[in-house]
């Protein structure tokens, strides 16, 4: 009997015990099934070659054939489970619900000016720096509606904005254009910042517009909102 088949005779019956072919050994060593990569095992070819070998040597070993059938079924089940795992949809990730405030649309007219937000911020920074350098401030008629603490300003923003607009309307009486520095620099740093923010809200309502004068290198404010305009 060929040594490559490693057969054993017991009780005058031929029994398949160990196969020299490594592909067949997968079907008879059930302890290795968990380590097998199922999609690398060609079950149809292995079973077909095994059955061909059994027919050629004329052996019928029901025990060994049963073990081989069990191993083949297990490998087939492992392939099916891998396919089902690929079909399971992933749970969608919950995105944080972030509420973004609507943008403030400034009434900038391209035909008259080219002013960016960076230029407005730079103008505000220059005003703040100038207010720190000045020892004595020039007295100007104050704008009404600013004698308020910061917390009240935040809570009653709408009311403060109406007061600011009324003061602006009186300030523009008889005037068409006022520089932004004249409107907001006569105050401390917090006052300048509050007036600048309220001025942006006023522009968003369409009551004023910002005008840039390249020759005088300043940014002016023009009243366009009603009876206050000259």
PDB file of C-alpha atoms in Angstrom:
ATOM      1  CA  UNK A   1       0.000   0.000   0.000  1.00  0.00           C
ATOM      2  CA  UNK A   2       1.346   3.454  -0.925  1.00  0.00           C
ATOM      3  CA  UNK A   3       3.018   5.335   1.914  1.00  0.00           C
ATOM      4  CA  UNK A   4       1.612   8.639   0.600  1.00  0.00           C
ATOM      5  CA  UNK A   5      -1.882   7.580   1.588  1.00  0.00           C
ATOM      6  CA  UNK A   6      -1.028   6.540   5.142  1.00  0.00           C
ATOM      7  CA  UNK A   7      -3.720   3.900   5.439  1.00  0.00           C
ATOM      8  CA  UNK A   8      -4.322   1.497   8.296  1.00  0.00           C
ATOM      9  CA  UNK A   9      -6.014  -1.874   8.324  1.00  0.00           C
ATOM     10  CA  UNK A  10      -7.999  -2.738  11.426  1.00  0.00           C
ATOM     11  CA  UNK A  11     -10.209  -5.789  11.992  1.00  0.00           C
ATOM     12  CA  UNK A  12      -9.759  -6.735   8.313  1.00  0.00           C
ATOM     13  CA  UNK A  13     -11.549  -3.534   7.211  1.00  0.00           C
ATOM     14  CA  UNK A  14      -9.893  -0.720   5.348  1.00  0.00           C
ATOM     15  CA  UNK A  15     -10.247   2.564   7.277  1.00  0.00           C
ATOM     16  CA  UNK A  16      -9.107   6.051   6.227  1.00  0.00           C
ATOM     17  CA  UNK A  17      -7.165   7.629   9.094  1.00  0.00           C
ATOM     18  CA  UNK A  18      -4.749  10.361   7.927  1.00  0.00           C
ATOM     19  CA  UNK A  19      -4.314  11.753   4.449  1.00  0.00           C
ATOM     20  CA  UNK A  20      -1.031  13.010   3.127  1.00  0.00           C
ATOM     21  CA  UNK A  21      -2.741  15.628   0.954  1.00  0.00           C
ATOM     22  CA  UNK A  22      -2.898  18.893   3.030  1.00  0.00           C
ATOM     23  CA  UNK A  23      -6.164  19.916   1.363  1.00  0.00           C
ATOM     24  CA  UNK A  24      -7.838  16.689   2.519  1.00  0.00           C
ATOM     25  CA  UNK A  25      -6.348  17.085   5.994  1.00  0.00           C
ATOM     26  CA  UNK A  26      -8.506  20.205   6.474  1.00  0.00           C
ATOM     27  CA  UNK A  27     -11.621  18.006   6.277  1.00  0.00           C
ATOM     28  CA  UNK A  28     -10.404  15.495   8.873  1.00  0.00           C
ATOM     29  CA  UNK A  29      -8.784  17.738  11.501  1.00  0.00           C
ATOM     30  CA  UNK A  30     -11.819  19.378  13.132  1.00  0.00           C
ATOM     31  CA  UNK A  31      -9.622  21.107  15.724  1.00  0.00           C
ATOM     32  CA  UNK A  32      -8.255  23.421  13.018  1.00  0.00           C
ATOM     33  CA  UNK A  33     -11.608  24.593  11.667  1.00  0.00           C
ATOM     34  CA  UNK A  34     -11.670  27.783  13.765  1.00  0.00           C
ATOM     35  CA  UNK A  35      -8.270  28.779  12.338  1.00  0.00           C
ATOM     36  CA  UNK A  36      -9.253  28.142   8.732  1.00  0.00           C
ATOM     37  CA  UNK A  37      -9.800  31.094   6.411  1.00  0.00           C
ATOM     38  CA  UNK A  38     -13.017  29.849   4.778  1.00  0.00           C
ATOM     39  CA  UNK A  39     -12.778  31.804   1.542  1.00  0.00           C
ATOM     40  CA  UNK A  40      -9.348  30.316   0.851  1.00  0.00           C
ATOM     41  CA  UNK A  41     -10.759  26.766   0.917  1.00  0.00           C
ATOM     42  CA  UNK A  42     -12.082  25.454  -2.418  1.00  0.00           C
ATOM     43  CA  UNK A  43     -14.600  22.976  -1.049  1.00  0.00           C
ATOM     44  CA  UNK A  44     -15.942  21.702  -4.369  1.00  0.00           C
ATOM     45  CA  UNK A  45     -12.499  20.807  -5.705  1.00  0.00           C
ATOM     46  CA  UNK A  46     -11.368  19.187  -2.429  1.00  0.00           C
ATOM     47  CA  UNK A  47     -14.502  17.042  -2.067  1.00  0.00           C
ATOM     48  CA  UNK A  48     -14.420  16.019  -5.729  1.00  0.00           C
ATOM     49  CA  UNK A  49     -10.769  14.930  -5.531  1.00  0.00           C
ATOM     50  CA  UNK A  50     -11.427  13.065  -2.269  1.00  0.00           C
ATOM     51  CA  UNK A  51     -14.389  11.152  -3.709  1.00  0.00           C
ATOM     52  CA  UNK A  52     -12.347  10.283  -6.769  1.00  0.00           C
ATOM     53  CA  UNK A  53      -9.577   8.906  -4.567  1.00  0.00           C
ATOM     54  CA  UNK A  54     -12.028   6.873  -2.488  1.00  0.00           C
ATOM     55  CA  UNK A  55     -13.545   5.319  -5.608  1.00  0.00           C
ATOM     56  CA  UNK A  56     -10.125   4.501  -7.008  1.00  0.00           C
ATOM     57  CA  UNK A  57      -8.962   2.580  -3.930  1.00  0.00           C
ATOM     58  CA  UNK A  58     -12.372   1.036  -3.252  1.00  0.00           C
ATOM     59  CA  UNK A  59     -12.581   2.090   0.396  1.00  0.00           C
ATOM     60  CA  UNK A  60     -15.825   2.903   2.214  1.00  0.00           C
ATOM     61  CA  UNK A  61     -15.116   4.413   5.649  1.00  0.00           C
ATOM     62  CA  UNK A  62     -18.356   5.919   6.944  1.00  0.00           C
ATOM     63  CA  UNK A  63     -16.696   7.428  10.009  1.00  0.00           C
ATOM     64  CA  UNK A  64     -14.075   9.310   8.018  1.00  0.00           C
ATOM     65  CA  UNK A  65     -16.610  10.374   5.384  1.00  0.00           C
ATOM     66  CA  UNK A  66     -18.889  11.686   8.127  1.00  0.00           C
ATOM     67  CA  UNK A  67     -16.075  13.767   9.607  1.00  0.00           C
ATOM     68  CA  UNK A  68     -15.272  15.160   6.168  1.00  0.00           C
ATOM     69  CA  UNK A  69     -18.943  16.026   5.557  1.00  0.00           C
ATOM     70  CA  UNK A  70     -19.167  17.760   8.952  1.00  0.00           C
ATOM     71  CA  UNK A  71     -16.023  19.803   8.261  1.00  0.00           C
ATOM     72  CA  UNK A  72     -17.246  20.784   4.799  1.00  0.00           C
ATOM     73  CA  UNK A  73     -20.601  21.921   6.218  1.00  0.00           C
ATOM     74  CA  UNK A  74     -18.843  23.943   8.920  1.00  0.00           C
ATOM     75  CA  UNK A  75     -16.598  25.712   6.404  1.00  0.00           C
ATOM     76  CA  UNK A  76     -19.622  26.442   4.201  1.00  0.00           C
ATOM     77  CA  UNK A  77     -21.469  27.926   7.209  1.00  0.00           C
ATOM     78  CA  UNK A  78     -18.453  30.125   7.987  1.00  0.00           C
ATOM     79  CA  UNK A  79     -18.520  31.466   4.421  1.00  0.00           C
ATOM     80  CA  UNK A  80     -22.223  32.259   4.733  1.00  0.00           C
ATOM     81  CA  UNK A  81     -21.710  34.096   8.024  1.00  0.00           C
ATOM     82  CA  UNK A  82     -18.968  36.225   6.481  1.00  0.00           C
ATOM     83  CA  UNK A  83     -21.324  37.227   3.669  1.00  0.00           C
ATOM     84  CA  UNK A  84     -24.114  38.124   6.090  1.00  0.00           C
ATOM     85  CA  UNK A  85     -21.754  40.338   8.095  1.00  0.00           C
ATOM     86  CA  UNK A  86     -21.012  42.331   4.946  1.00  0.00           C
ATOM     87  CA  UNK A  87     -24.748  42.884   4.358  1.00  0.00           C
ATOM     88  CA  UNK A  88     -25.433  44.332   7.825  1.00  0.00           C
ATOM     89  CA  UNK A  89     -25.744  48.129   7.424  1.00  0.00           C
ATOM     90  CA  UNK A  90     -23.701  50.297   9.701  1.00  0.00           C
ATOM     91  CA  UNK A  91     -25.542  52.275  12.324  1.00  0.00           C
ATOM     92  CA  UNK A  92     -25.652  55.934  11.275  1.00  0.00           C
ATOM     93  CA  UNK A  93     -23.699  58.293  13.447  1.00  0.00           C
ATOM     94  CA  UNK A  94     -25.693  60.981  15.138  1.00  0.00           C
ATOM     95  CA  UNK A  95     -24.527  64.401  14.107  1.00  0.00           C
ATOM     96  CA  UNK A  96     -24.618  67.136  16.720  1.00  0.00           C
ATOM     97  CA  UNK A  97     -27.505  69.531  16.231  1.00  0.00           C
ATOM     98  CA  UNK A  98     -25.732  72.840  15.784  1.00  0.00           C
ATOM     99  CA  UNK A  99     -27.860  75.931  15.313  1.00  0.00           C
ATOM    100  CA  UNK A 100     -26.054  78.576  13.311  1.00  0.00           C
ATOM    101  CA  UNK A 101     -27.334  82.154  13.548  1.00  0.00           C
ATOM    102  CA  UNK A 102     -28.352  83.753  10.259  1.00  0.00           C
ATOM    103  CA  UNK A 103     -25.683  85.946   8.675  1.00  0.00           C
ATOM    104  CA  UNK A 104     -25.935  89.712   8.884  1.00  0.00           C
ATOM    105  CA  UNK A 105     -26.324  91.122   5.393  1.00  0.00           C
ATOM    106  CA  UNK A 106     -24.664  94.509   5.189  1.00  0.00           C
ATOM    107  CA  UNK A 107     -26.086  96.859   2.527  1.00  0.00           C
ATOM    108  CA  UNK A 108     -22.802  97.353   0.690  1.00  0.00           C
ATOM    109  CA  UNK A 109     -23.249  98.881  -2.754  1.00  0.00           C
ATOM    110  CA  UNK A 110     -20.447  97.834  -5.157  1.00  0.00           C
ATOM    111  CA  UNK A 111     -21.035 100.870  -7.392  1.00  0.00           C
ATOM    112  CA  UNK A 112     -19.971 103.249  -4.636  1.00  0.00           C
ATOM    113  CA  UNK A 113     -17.491 101.299  -2.519  1.00  0.00           C
ATOM    114  CA  UNK A 114     -15.391  98.191  -1.998  1.00  0.00           C
ATOM    115  CA  UNK A 115     -15.290  97.599   1.746  1.00  0.00           C
ATOM    116  CA  UNK A 116     -14.620  94.274   3.395  1.00  0.00           C
ATOM    117  CA  UNK A 117     -15.261  93.203   6.965  1.00  0.00           C
ATOM    118  CA  UNK A 118     -11.500  93.160   7.516  1.00  0.00           C
ATOM    119  CA  UNK A 119     -11.347  96.852   6.634  1.00  0.00           C
ATOM    120  CA  UNK A 120     -14.168  97.603   9.071  1.00  0.00           C
ATOM    121  CA  UNK A 121     -12.394  95.673  11.819  1.00  0.00           C
ATOM    122  CA  UNK A 122      -9.118  97.469  11.058  1.00  0.00           C
ATOM    123  CA  UNK A 123     -10.928 100.798  11.279  1.00  0.00           C
ATOM    124  CA  UNK A 124     -12.329  99.782  14.671  1.00  0.00           C
ATOM    125  CA  UNK A 125      -8.853  98.774  15.853  1.00  0.00           C
ATOM    126  CA  UNK A 126      -7.441 102.141  14.786  1.00  0.00           C
ATOM    127  CA  UNK A 127     -10.182 103.925  16.699  1.00  0.00           C
ATOM    128  CA  UNK A 128      -9.472 101.888  19.816  1.00  0.00           C
ATOM    129  CA  UNK A 129      -5.749 102.601  19.543  1.00  0.00           C
ATOM    130  CA  UNK A 130      -6.430 106.304  19.027  1.00  0.00           C
ATOM    131  CA  UNK A 131      -8.706 106.422  22.071  1.00  0.00           C
ATOM    132  CA  UNK A 132      -5.926 104.987  24.222  1.00  0.00           C
ATOM    133  CA  UNK A 133      -3.408 107.547  22.960  1.00  0.00           C
ATOM    134  CA  UNK A 134      -5.622 110.563  23.547  1.00  0.00           C
ATOM    135  CA  UNK A 135      -5.238 112.197  26.945  1.00  0.00           C
ATOM    136  CA  UNK A 136      -8.009 114.728  26.534  1.00  0.00           C
ATOM    137  CA  UNK A 137     -10.989 113.849  24.395  1.00  0.00           C
ATOM    138  CA  UNK A 138     -12.801 116.320  22.227  1.00  0.00           C
ATOM    139  CA  UNK A 139     -16.266 117.035  23.572  1.00  0.00           C
ATOM    140  CA  UNK A 140     -19.034 116.127  21.170  1.00  0.00           C
ATOM    141  CA  UNK A 141     -22.763 115.786  21.624  1.00  0.00           C
ATOM    142  CA  UNK A 142     -23.198 112.248  22.985  1.00  0.00           C
ATOM    143  CA  UNK A 143     -25.418 109.740  21.277  1.00  0.00           C
ATOM    144  CA  UNK A 144     -28.453 108.882  23.335  1.00  0.00           C
ATOM    145  CA  UNK A 145     -29.330 105.381  24.387  1.00  0.00           C
ATOM    146  CA  UNK A 146     -25.937 104.154  25.619  1.00  0.00           C
ATOM    147  CA  UNK A 147     -26.177 104.747  29.367  1.00  0.00           C
ATOM    148  CA  UNK A 148     -26.729 101.071  30.136  1.00  0.00           C
ATOM    149  CA  UNK A 149     -24.862  98.260  31.818  1.00  0.00           C
ATOM    150  CA  UNK A 150     -23.520  95.370  29.764  1.00  0.00           C
ATOM    151  CA  UNK A 151     -26.030  92.795  31.031  1.00  0.00           C
ATOM    152  CA  UNK A 152     -28.955  95.111  30.289  1.00  0.00           C
ATOM    153  CA  UNK A 153     -27.479  95.776  26.876  1.00  0.00           C
ATOM    154  CA  UNK A 154     -27.478  92.053  26.065  1.00  0.00           C
ATOM    155  CA  UNK A 155     -30.969  91.404  27.429  1.00  0.00           C
ATOM    156  CA  UNK A 156     -32.590  94.454  25.837  1.00  0.00           C
ATOM    157  CA  UNK A 157     -30.667  94.522  22.571  1.00  0.00           C
ATOM    158  CA  UNK A 158     -33.730  95.294  20.481  1.00  0.00           C
ATOM    159  CA  UNK A 159     -34.708  98.231  22.680  1.00  0.00           C
ATOM    160  CA  UNK A 160     -31.163  99.586  22.663  1.00  0.00           C
ATOM    161  CA  UNK A 161     -31.023  99.243  18.890  1.00  0.00           C
ATOM    162  CA  UNK A 162     -34.193 101.326  18.508  1.00  0.00           C
ATOM    163  CA  UNK A 163     -32.737 104.018  20.776  1.00  0.00           C
ATOM    164  CA  UNK A 164     -29.492 103.962  18.806  1.00  0.00           C
ATOM    165  CA  UNK A 165     -31.348 104.333  15.499  1.00  0.00           C
ATOM    166  CA  UNK A 166     -33.356 107.280  16.854  1.00  0.00           C
ATOM    167  CA  UNK A 167     -30.142 108.963  18.004  1.00  0.00           C
ATOM    168  CA  UNK A 168     -28.545 108.326  14.611  1.00  0.00           C
ATOM    169  CA  UNK A 169     -31.528 109.850  12.823  1.00  0.00           C
ATOM    170  CA  UNK A 170     -31.141 113.054  14.840  1.00  0.00           C
ATOM    171  CA  UNK A 171     -27.373 113.009  14.324  1.00  0.00           C
ATOM    172  CA  UNK A 172     -27.803 112.863  10.539  1.00  0.00           C
ATOM    173  CA  UNK A 173     -30.300 115.748  10.510  1.00  0.00           C
ATOM    174  CA  UNK A 174     -28.989 118.050   7.786  1.00  0.00           C
ATOM    175  CA  UNK A 175     -26.004 115.822   7.032  1.00  0.00           C
ATOM    176  CA  UNK A 176     -25.523 113.177   4.373  1.00  0.00           C
ATOM    177  CA  UNK A 177     -22.269 111.526   5.400  1.00  0.00           C
ATOM    178  CA  UNK A 178     -20.507 111.176   8.770  1.00  0.00           C
ATOM    179  CA  UNK A 179     -17.196 109.422   9.332  1.00  0.00           C
ATOM    180  CA  UNK A 180     -17.352 106.254  11.391  1.00  0.00           C
ATOM    181  CA  UNK A 181     -14.774 107.666  13.805  1.00  0.00           C
ATOM    182  CA  UNK A 182     -17.012 110.650  14.594  1.00  0.00           C
ATOM    183  CA  UNK A 183     -19.888 108.327  15.428  1.00  0.00           C
ATOM    184  CA  UNK A 184     -18.220 105.852  17.744  1.00  0.00           C
ATOM    185  CA  UNK A 185     -14.829 107.016  19.025  1.00  0.00           C
ATOM    186  CA  UNK A 186     -15.973 109.444  21.766  1.00  0.00           C
ATOM    187  CA  UNK A 187     -16.136 106.811  24.509  1.00  0.00           C
ATOM    188  CA  UNK A 188     -14.148 104.141  26.292  1.00  0.00           C
ATOM    189  CA  UNK A 189     -13.257 100.852  24.662  1.00  0.00           C
ATOM    190  CA  UNK A 190     -16.464  99.086  25.709  1.00  0.00           C
ATOM    191  CA  UNK A 191     -18.531 102.015  24.487  1.00  0.00           C
ATOM    192  CA  UNK A 192     -16.761 102.029  21.118  1.00  0.00           C
ATOM    193  CA  UNK A 193     -17.330  98.286  20.708  1.00  0.00           C
ATOM    194  CA  UNK A 194     -21.047  98.575  21.601  1.00  0.00           C
ATOM    195  CA  UNK A 195     -21.617 101.415  19.165  1.00  0.00           C
ATOM    196  CA  UNK A 196     -19.790  99.580  16.399  1.00  0.00           C
ATOM    197  CA  UNK A 197     -21.931  96.458  16.901  1.00  0.00           C
ATOM    198  CA  UNK A 198     -25.145  98.492  16.940  1.00  0.00           C
ATOM    199  CA  UNK A 199     -24.007 100.265  13.795  1.00  0.00           C
ATOM    200  CA  UNK A 200     -23.625  96.896  12.052  1.00  0.00           C
ATOM    201  CA  UNK A 201     -27.156  95.910  13.124  1.00  0.00           C
ATOM    202  CA  UNK A 202     -28.440  99.235  11.819  1.00  0.00           C
ATOM    203  CA  UNK A 203     -26.740  98.592   8.487  1.00  0.00           C
ATOM    204  CA  UNK A 204     -28.303  95.119   8.377  1.00  0.00           C
ATOM    205  CA  UNK A 205     -31.749  96.765   8.628  1.00  0.00           C
ATOM    206  CA  UNK A 206     -30.960  98.847   5.566  1.00  0.00           C
ATOM    207  CA  UNK A 207     -30.966 102.213   7.362  1.00  0.00           C
ATOM    208  CA  UNK A 208     -27.306 103.116   6.773  1.00  0.00           C
ATOM    209  CA  UNK A 209     -24.545 102.115   4.393  1.00  0.00           C
ATOM    210  CA  UNK A 210     -20.776 102.223   4.651  1.00  0.00           C
ATOM    211  CA  UNK A 211     -18.904 104.358   2.133  1.00  0.00           C
ATOM    212  CA  UNK A 212     -15.149 104.235   1.603  1.00  0.00           C
ATOM    213  CA  UNK A 213     -13.289 107.406   0.598  1.00  0.00           C
ATOM    214  CA  UNK A 214      -9.967 106.393  -0.955  1.00  0.00           C
ATOM    215  CA  UNK A 215      -8.680 109.969  -1.167  1.00  0.00           C
ATOM    216  CA  UNK A 216      -9.283 110.835   2.483  1.00  0.00           C
ATOM    217  CA  UNK A 217      -8.562 107.234   3.566  1.00  0.00           C
ATOM    218  CA  UNK A 218     -11.595 106.952   5.811  1.00  0.00           C
ATOM    219  CA  UNK A 219     -14.801 104.946   6.040  1.00  0.00           C
ATOM    220  CA  UNK A 220     -17.968 106.984   6.266  1.00  0.00           C
ATOM    221  CA  UNK A 221     -21.564 106.170   7.144  1.00  0.00           C
ATOM    222  CA  UNK A 222     -24.431 107.371   4.943  1.00  0.00           C
ATOM    223  CA  UNK A 223     -28.005 107.565   6.207  1.00  0.00           C
ATOM    224  CA  UNK A 224     -30.469 105.980   3.758  1.00  0.00           C
ATOM    225  CA  UNK A 225     -33.300 105.031   6.076  1.00  0.00           C
ATOM    226  CA  UNK A 226     -35.829 107.877   6.099  1.00  0.00           C
ATOM    227  CA  UNK A 227     -36.490 111.359   7.374  1.00  0.00           C
ATOM    228  CA  UNK A 228     -33.072 111.797   8.949  1.00  0.00           C
ATOM    229  CA  UNK A 229     -31.326 112.029   5.605  1.00  0.00           C
ATOM    230  CA  UNK A 230     -30.434 115.427   4.188  1.00  0.00           C
TER     231      UNK A 230
END
